[in-house]
Coordinates of C-alpha atoms in Angstrom, one line a residue:
X7 CA 64.8 53.0 -52.8
X8 CA 64.2 51.2 -56.0
X9 CA 62.6 47.7 -56.3
X10 CA 66.1 46.3 -56.9
X11 CA 67.0 47.2 -53.3
X12 CA 64.5 44.4 -52.2
X13 CA 67.0 41.9 -53.6
X14 CA 70.0 43.0 -51.5
X15 CA 71.1 40.5 -48.8
X16 CA 70.2 41.3 -45.2
X17 CA 72.6 40.1 -42.4
X18 CA 71.2 38.9 -39.1
X19 CA 72.9 38.8 -35.7
X20 CA 73.0 35.0 -35.7
X21 CA 73.4 32.6 -38.5
X22 CA 73.3 33.2 -42.3
X23 CA 71.9 36.3 -44.0
X24 CA 68.6 36.5 -45.8
X25 CA 69.3 36.5 -49.5
X26 CA 66.8 39.3 -50.1
X27 CA 64.2 41.4 -48.2
X28 CA 61.2 39.2 -48.7
X29 CA 59.9 37.1 -45.8
X30 CA 56.9 34.9 -46.1
X31 CA 54.5 35.8 -43.3
X32 CA 53.2 32.9 -41.1
X33 CA 50.0 31.8 -42.7
X34 CA 47.4 29.6 -41.0
X35 CA 46.2 27.0 -43.5
X36 CA 44.6 24.2 -41.4
X37 CA 45.9 21.3 -43.6
X38 CA 48.1 19.3 -41.1
X39 CA 47.2 15.9 -39.8
X40 CA 44.8 15.8 -36.8
X41 CA 47.8 14.8 -34.6
X42 CA 49.6 18.0 -35.5
X43 CA 52.1 16.2 -37.8
X44 CA 52.9 17.8 -41.1
X45 CA 50.8 16.3 -43.8
X46 CA 51.5 15.8 -47.5
X47 CA 49.5 19.0 -48.1
X48 CA 51.9 20.9 -45.8
X49 CA 54.9 19.4 -47.6
X50 CA 53.5 20.4 -51.0
X51 CA 52.7 24.0 -49.8
X52 CA 56.3 24.3 -48.5
X53 CA 57.7 22.8 -51.7
X54 CA 56.0 25.4 -53.8
X55 CA 57.1 28.3 -51.5
X56 CA 60.6 27.0 -51.5
X57 CA 60.9 27.7 -55.2
X58 CA 59.3 31.2 -54.8
X59 CA 62.4 33.3 -54.2
X60 CA 61.9 34.3 -50.6
X61 CA 64.7 35.3 -48.2
X62 CA 63.0 33.6 -45.2
X63 CA 60.0 31.3 -45.1
X64 CA 58.0 31.0 -41.8
X65 CA 55.6 28.1 -41.1
X66 CA 52.1 28.6 -40.0
X67 CA 51.4 29.0 -36.2
X68 CA 52.7 25.8 -34.7
X69 CA 51.5 24.9 -31.2
X70 CA 54.0 24.2 -28.5
X71 CA 51.7 22.3 -26.1
X72 CA 48.9 19.9 -26.9
X73 CA 46.7 22.1 -24.7
X74 CA 47.6 25.2 -26.6
X75 CA 45.9 24.3 -29.8
X76 CA 43.7 26.9 -31.5
X77 CA 42.7 25.5 -34.9
X78 CA 41.6 22.2 -36.4
X79 CA 44.5 20.7 -38.3
X80 CA 47.0 23.0 -36.8
X81 CA 50.7 22.2 -37.2
X82 CA 52.3 20.9 -34.0
X83 CA 55.8 20.9 -32.5
X84 CA 55.0 19.7 -29.0
X85 CA 56.0 16.1 -29.5
X86 CA 59.1 14.4 -30.9
X87 CA 56.8 12.5 -33.2
X88 CA 56.4 15.8 -35.2
X89 CA 60.1 15.9 -36.0
X90 CA 60.2 13.9 -39.2
X91 CA 57.6 16.0 -41.0
X92 CA 59.2 19.2 -39.7
X93 CA 62.6 18.0 -40.9
X94 CA 61.3 17.4 -44.3
X95 CA 59.8 20.9 -44.5
X96 CA 63.1 22.5 -43.3
X97 CA 65.1 20.5 -45.9
X98 CA 62.8 21.7 -48.7
X99 CA 63.2 25.3 -47.7
X100 CA 66.9 25.0 -47.4
X101 CA 67.2 23.3 -50.8
X102 CA 65.3 26.3 -52.3
X103 CA 67.8 28.7 -50.9
X104 CA 65.7 30.5 -48.2
X105 CA 66.2 30.6 -44.5
X106 CA 63.5 28.9 -42.4
X107 CA 61.6 29.5 -39.2
X108 CA 58.9 27.7 -37.2
X109 CA 56.3 30.1 -35.8
X110 CA 55.9 29.1 -32.1
X111 CA 52.3 29.5 -30.8
X112 CA 50.1 28.9 -27.8
X113 CA 46.5 30.0 -27.9
X114 CA 46.3 31.0 -24.2
X115 CA 42.7 31.8 -23.2
X116 CA 41.6 31.0 -26.8
X117 CA 42.7 27.4 -26.8
X118 CA 40.0 25.3 -28.3
X119 CA 38.5 22.7 -25.9
X120 CA 36.8 20.9 -28.8
X121 CA 40.2 20.0 -30.1
X122 CA 41.8 19.1 -26.8
X123 CA 42.9 22.6 -26.0
X124 CA 42.9 23.8 -22.4
X125 CA 41.9 27.5 -22.1
X126 CA 44.8 29.1 -20.2
X127 CA 44.1 32.8 -19.3
X128 CA 46.5 35.2 -17.7
X129 CA 43.5 36.5 -15.6
X130 CA 40.6 34.9 -13.8
X131 CA 38.3 37.6 -15.2
X132 CA 38.9 36.7 -18.8
X133 CA 36.8 33.6 -19.1
X134 CA 33.8 32.9 -16.9
X135 CA 34.6 29.9 -14.6
X136 CA 38.2 29.5 -15.7
X137 CA 40.9 30.4 -13.2
X138 CA 44.1 32.2 -14.2
X139 CA 47.2 30.2 -14.8
X140 CA 49.2 29.5 -11.6
X141 CA 52.8 30.8 -11.6
X142 CA 54.2 27.3 -12.1
X143 CA 51.8 26.7 -15.1
X144 CA 53.1 29.9 -16.7
X145 CA 56.6 28.6 -16.2
X146 CA 55.7 25.3 -17.8
X147 CA 54.3 27.1 -20.9
X148 CA 57.5 29.2 -21.0
X149 CA 59.5 26.0 -21.0
X150 CA 57.3 24.4 -23.6
X151 CA 58.2 27.3 -26.0
X152 CA 61.9 26.7 -25.3
X153 CA 61.6 22.9 -25.8
X154 CA 59.7 23.6 -29.1
X155 CA 62.5 25.8 -30.3
X156 CA 65.0 23.1 -29.5
X157 CA 62.9 20.7 -31.7
X158 CA 62.9 23.2 -34.5
X159 CA 66.7 23.4 -34.4
X160 CA 67.0 19.6 -34.3
X161 CA 64.6 19.5 -37.3
X162 CA 67.0 21.7 -39.3
X163 CA 65.3 25.1 -39.2
X164 CA 67.4 28.2 -39.1
X165 CA 65.3 29.7 -36.3
X166 CA 61.9 30.3 -34.7
X167 CA 59.5 33.2 -34.7
X168 CA 57.5 33.8 -31.5
X169 CA 53.9 34.5 -32.1
X170 CA 53.4 37.6 -29.8
X171 CA 50.4 39.0 -31.8
X172 CA 46.6 38.9 -32.0
X173 CA 45.8 38.2 -28.4
X174 CA 47.5 34.8 -28.2
X175 CA 49.3 34.0 -25.0
X176 CA 52.4 36.2 -25.3
X177 CA 50.3 39.1 -26.4
X178 CA 47.7 38.3 -23.8
X179 CA 50.2 38.5 -21.0
X180 CA 51.4 41.9 -22.3
X181 CA 47.9 43.4 -22.1
X182 CA 46.7 45.2 -19.0
X183 CA 43.2 44.4 -20.1
X184 CA 43.8 40.6 -20.1
X185 CA 46.4 40.4 -17.4
X186 CA 45.6 41.5 -13.8
X187 CA 48.0 39.1 -12.1
X188 CA 49.8 39.8 -8.8
X189 CA 52.8 37.5 -9.3
X190 CA 56.0 38.3 -11.3
X191 CA 54.1 37.9 -14.6
X192 CA 51.6 40.7 -13.9
X193 CA 51.4 44.3 -12.8
X194 CA 54.2 46.4 -14.3
X195 CA 55.0 46.5 -18.0
X196 CA 58.3 44.7 -17.2
X197 CA 56.3 41.9 -15.4
X198 CA 53.7 41.6 -18.1
X199 CA 56.4 41.3 -20.7
X200 CA 58.4 38.8 -18.6
X201 CA 56.9 35.7 -20.2
X202 CA 58.0 36.9 -23.6
X203 CA 61.5 37.9 -22.5
X204 CA 62.0 34.7 -20.6
X205 CA 61.1 32.7 -23.6
X206 CA 63.6 34.7 -25.7
X207 CA 66.3 34.3 -23.1
X208 CA 65.6 30.6 -22.7
X209 CA 65.7 29.9 -26.4
X210 CA 69.0 31.7 -26.7
X211 CA 70.6 29.7 -23.9
X212 CA 69.2 26.4 -25.2
X213 CA 70.1 26.9 -28.9
X214 CA 73.3 27.0 -30.9
X215 CA 75.2 30.2 -31.9
X216 CA 73.7 30.4 -35.4
X217 CA 70.0 29.9 -34.3
X218 CA 67.8 32.8 -35.1
X219 CA 64.9 34.3 -33.0
X220 CA 62.1 36.4 -34.5
X221 CA 59.2 38.0 -32.7
X222 CA 55.8 38.9 -34.3
X223 CA 54.1 41.8 -32.6
X224 CA 50.6 43.3 -33.2
X225 CA 49.5 46.7 -31.9
X226 CA 45.7 46.6 -32.3
X227 CA 42.9 45.3 -30.1
X228 CA 43.2 43.1 -27.0
X229 CA 43.9 46.1 -24.7
X230 CA 47.4 46.6 -25.9
X231 CA 48.9 50.1 -25.4
X232 CA 51.1 51.5 -28.1
X233 CA 53.4 53.5 -25.8
X234 CA 54.0 50.3 -23.8
X235 CA 54.8 48.3 -26.8
X236 CA 57.3 50.8 -28.0
X237 CA 58.9 50.8 -24.6
X238 CA 59.3 47.0 -24.3
X239 CA 60.4 46.8 -28.0
X240 CA 63.1 49.3 -27.3
X241 CA 64.3 47.3 -24.3
X242 CA 64.4 44.1 -26.4
X243 CA 66.3 45.8 -29.2
X244 CA 68.8 47.3 -26.7
X245 CA 69.5 43.8 -25.3
X246 CA 69.5 42.3 -28.8
X247 CA 67.3 39.4 -27.5
X248 CA 66.0 38.8 -31.0
X249 CA 67.3 38.8 -34.6
X250 CA 64.3 40.4 -36.1
X251 CA 60.9 42.0 -35.3
X252 CA 57.9 41.4 -37.4
X253 CA 55.3 44.2 -36.9
X254 CA 52.0 42.7 -37.9
X255 CA 49.7 45.6 -39.1
X256 CA 46.4 45.5 -40.9
X257 CA 47.9 48.2 -43.3
X258 CA 51.5 49.3 -43.4
X259 CA 50.3 52.8 -44.2
X260 CA 47.9 53.2 -41.3
X261 CA 48.0 56.3 -39.1
X262 CA 47.8 56.4 -35.3
X263 CA 44.5 58.0 -34.5
X264 CA 45.1 59.1 -30.9
X265 CA 47.5 59.3 -28.0
X266 CA 51.2 60.1 -27.9
X267 CA 51.8 59.2 -31.5
X268 CA 48.7 60.7 -33.1
X269 CA 49.2 61.5 -36.7
X270 CA 52.3 59.3 -37.2
X271 CA 52.3 56.2 -39.2
X272 CA 52.1 53.1 -37.0
X273 CA 55.2 51.8 -38.7
X274 CA 57.2 54.9 -37.7
X275 CA 56.5 54.3 -34.0
X276 CA 58.8 51.3 -34.3
X277 CA 61.3 52.4 -37.0
X278 CA 62.3 55.4 -34.8
X279 CA 63.5 53.0 -32.1
X280 CA 67.3 52.5 -32.0
X281 CA 67.5 48.8 -33.0
X282 CA 71.3 48.1 -32.8
X283 CA 71.7 45.0 -35.0
X284 CA 68.1 43.8 -34.8
X285 CA 66.2 43.9 -38.1
X286 CA 62.7 45.2 -38.5
X287 CA 60.1 44.0 -40.9
X288 CA 56.4 44.8 -41.4
X289 CA 53.3 43.1 -42.8
X290 CA 50.1 44.7 -44.0
X291 CA 48.7 45.2 -47.5
X292 CA 52.0 44.9 -49.3
X293 CA 50.4 44.0 -52.6
X294 CA 52.9 45.4 -55.1
X295 CA 56.5 45.8 -55.9
X296 CA 56.1 49.6 -55.5
X297 CA 54.7 49.3 -52.0
X298 CA 57.3 46.9 -50.9
X299 CA 60.1 49.3 -52.0
X300 CA 58.2 52.2 -50.2
X301 CA 58.2 50.3 -47.0
X302 CA 62.0 50.1 -47.1
X303 CA 62.1 53.8 -47.7
X304 CA 60.0 54.3 -44.6
X305 CA 62.6 52.6 -42.4
X306 CA 61.9 48.8 -42.5
X307 CA 64.6 46.4 -43.3
X308 CA 62.4 43.8 -44.9
X309 CA 58.8 43.1 -45.9
X310 CA 56.5 40.3 -45.0
X311 CA 54.3 38.9 -47.7
X312 CA 51.0 37.3 -46.7
X313 CA 48.0 37.2 -49.0
X314 CA 50.0 37.8 -52.1
X315 CA 52.0 34.7 -51.2
X316 CA 48.9 32.6 -51.1
X317 CA 47.8 33.9 -54.5
X318 CA 51.2 33.6 -56.1
X319 CA 53.7 31.3 -54.4
X320 CA 56.5 33.0 -56.4
X321 CA 55.6 36.6 -55.6
X322 CA 59.3 37.7 -55.0
X323 CA 60.3 36.2 -58.4
X324 CA 57.5 38.1 -60.1
X325 CA 58.6 41.3 -58.5
X326 CA 62.2 40.7 -59.6
X327 CA 61.1 40.1 -63.2
X328 CA 58.7 43.0 -63.3
X329 CA 59.2 46.1 -61.0
X330 CA 55.6 47.1 -61.8
X331 CA 54.2 43.8 -60.6
X332 CA 51.0 43.8 -58.5
X333 CA 49.3 40.9 -56.8
X334 CA 45.8 39.8 -58.2
X335 CA 42.8 41.6 -56.7
X336 CA 40.6 39.8 -54.1
X337 CA 38.3 38.0 -54.1
X338 CA 39.3 35.2 -56.4
X339 CA 37.6 32.1 -57.4
X340 CA 38.3 28.7 -55.8
X341 CA 39.3 27.5 -59.2
X342 CA 42.0 30.2 -59.4
X343 CA 43.4 28.9 -56.1
X344 CA 43.1 25.3 -57.2
X345 CA 45.0 26.0 -60.4
X346 CA 47.7 27.8 -58.4
X347 CA 48.3 24.6 -56.4
X348 CA 46.4 25.1 -53.2
X349 CA 44.8 22.1 -51.5
X350 CA 41.1 21.8 -50.9
X351 CA 41.9 21.9 -47.2
X352 CA 43.6 25.3 -47.6
X353 CA 40.8 26.6 -49.8
X354 CA 38.3 25.5 -47.2
X355 CA 40.2 27.6 -44.6
X356 CA 40.2 30.6 -46.9
X357 CA 36.4 30.4 -47.4
X358 CA 36.2 31.5 -43.8
X359 CA 37.3 35.0 -45.0
X360 CA 34.5 36.5 -47.0
X361 CA 36.9 38.9 -48.8
X362 CA 39.2 36.1 -50.1
X363 CA 37.1 33.5 -52.1
X364 CA 34.2 34.7 -54.3
X365 CA 30.9 33.7 -52.6
X366 CA 29.4 30.7 -54.3
X367 CA 32.6 29.9 -56.1
X368 CA 32.9 26.1 -56.5

C-alpha cells in the first residue's frame, strides 16, 4: 500500500468511522491533578493533539477505582467529580475531527499503596502477605470498569479502550503465572479471560448503540502464552465483543523466537485470525510514513502512534504532507520538548526513560 492509503476512512462496528488509519496510542504522562481530575496541562495536551490529524485519540491510562491507581498524577474516571474535565477533553477531540476513547485501567497487584492504591492480586502467591482478591471483589472491579465506561459515554467520548496489557489487572488475570485461582476467574483459559470478557459484555449492555469498545493486548512478559492469546482473541473476534484490537508490541517487526509460531512475525499471529468486522491495529516503533504503510501491507487495519506523537503532536499531518517523513531520533533535549509544547510535568515523566531525554539536558 502507499502512504496515501493511511488516509482512507475506516469503519467500525459501532458509531462513526475513523477518518484515517492513525490512532494515538494511550500515553502515560503524569500531569493530572492529584485527585485524578484532568488538569490544565491535560487539556492543553489534548488540545494540541486534537489539531494533529488523528483518526482516533486515546487518553492516558485512566483508573477506574481509587484503589486501582498506579502512577502519581494519573487521570481518573472513578468519580463523577472527574466528569467536567473529561467532558472538556472529549469536546476538544471532537472539535478537531477525531474519534475519542478513554483508556480504562486498574493496576491490580501493582496498585501503588503510597498513592492510596490497594494491591489487588489474582493470586495469593504474587505478593508476600497479600491475599488474592475474593470472587466478590473481582466482580466489584468488573463493575467499576463498566461504571467508568458509562462515565466516559456521559462525558461525550466515542468509546473506551480496555487496558489489557503489560501485567495490569486484565492481563494479570489472563496469565497462568499470575493467576492460580480456583473460582470461575481461574484455571482454564476461558476462566482466566472471564474478567476481560465480562467487562466487554457489561459495557456493551450498559452503553448506547454507537459506543465503541477497544482492547489493548500485549504478548510479552508476565507469564502470558502466545497460543492462548491467539485463541482468546479469536473467540472475542468471533463474537464481535469489541470494535478494535490494539496489539501493543515493542517492535511491529519482531519475530517469534520459539513455540508454535517460531519464525513468524508477532503481528502475523494476530492478523491471520478471522476478525469479522473487528479492526486490528498495532503499535511498536512506527517511526516513519514508510513503516506505517508497511504495517497495513502486513495485515493491520490501522497504526498506533506513541513516541512520535510525543515528539510531534501533528505526526499524521506531517506524513500526509510528506510521504518520506520520519520522526526525530531519540534522545532529544528537554528544550526540544518544551518548545514543542510539552509541560514540565510531562517532561519530568519522560526523564524516567533514559532513552528519551538526553542525560543532563536542562
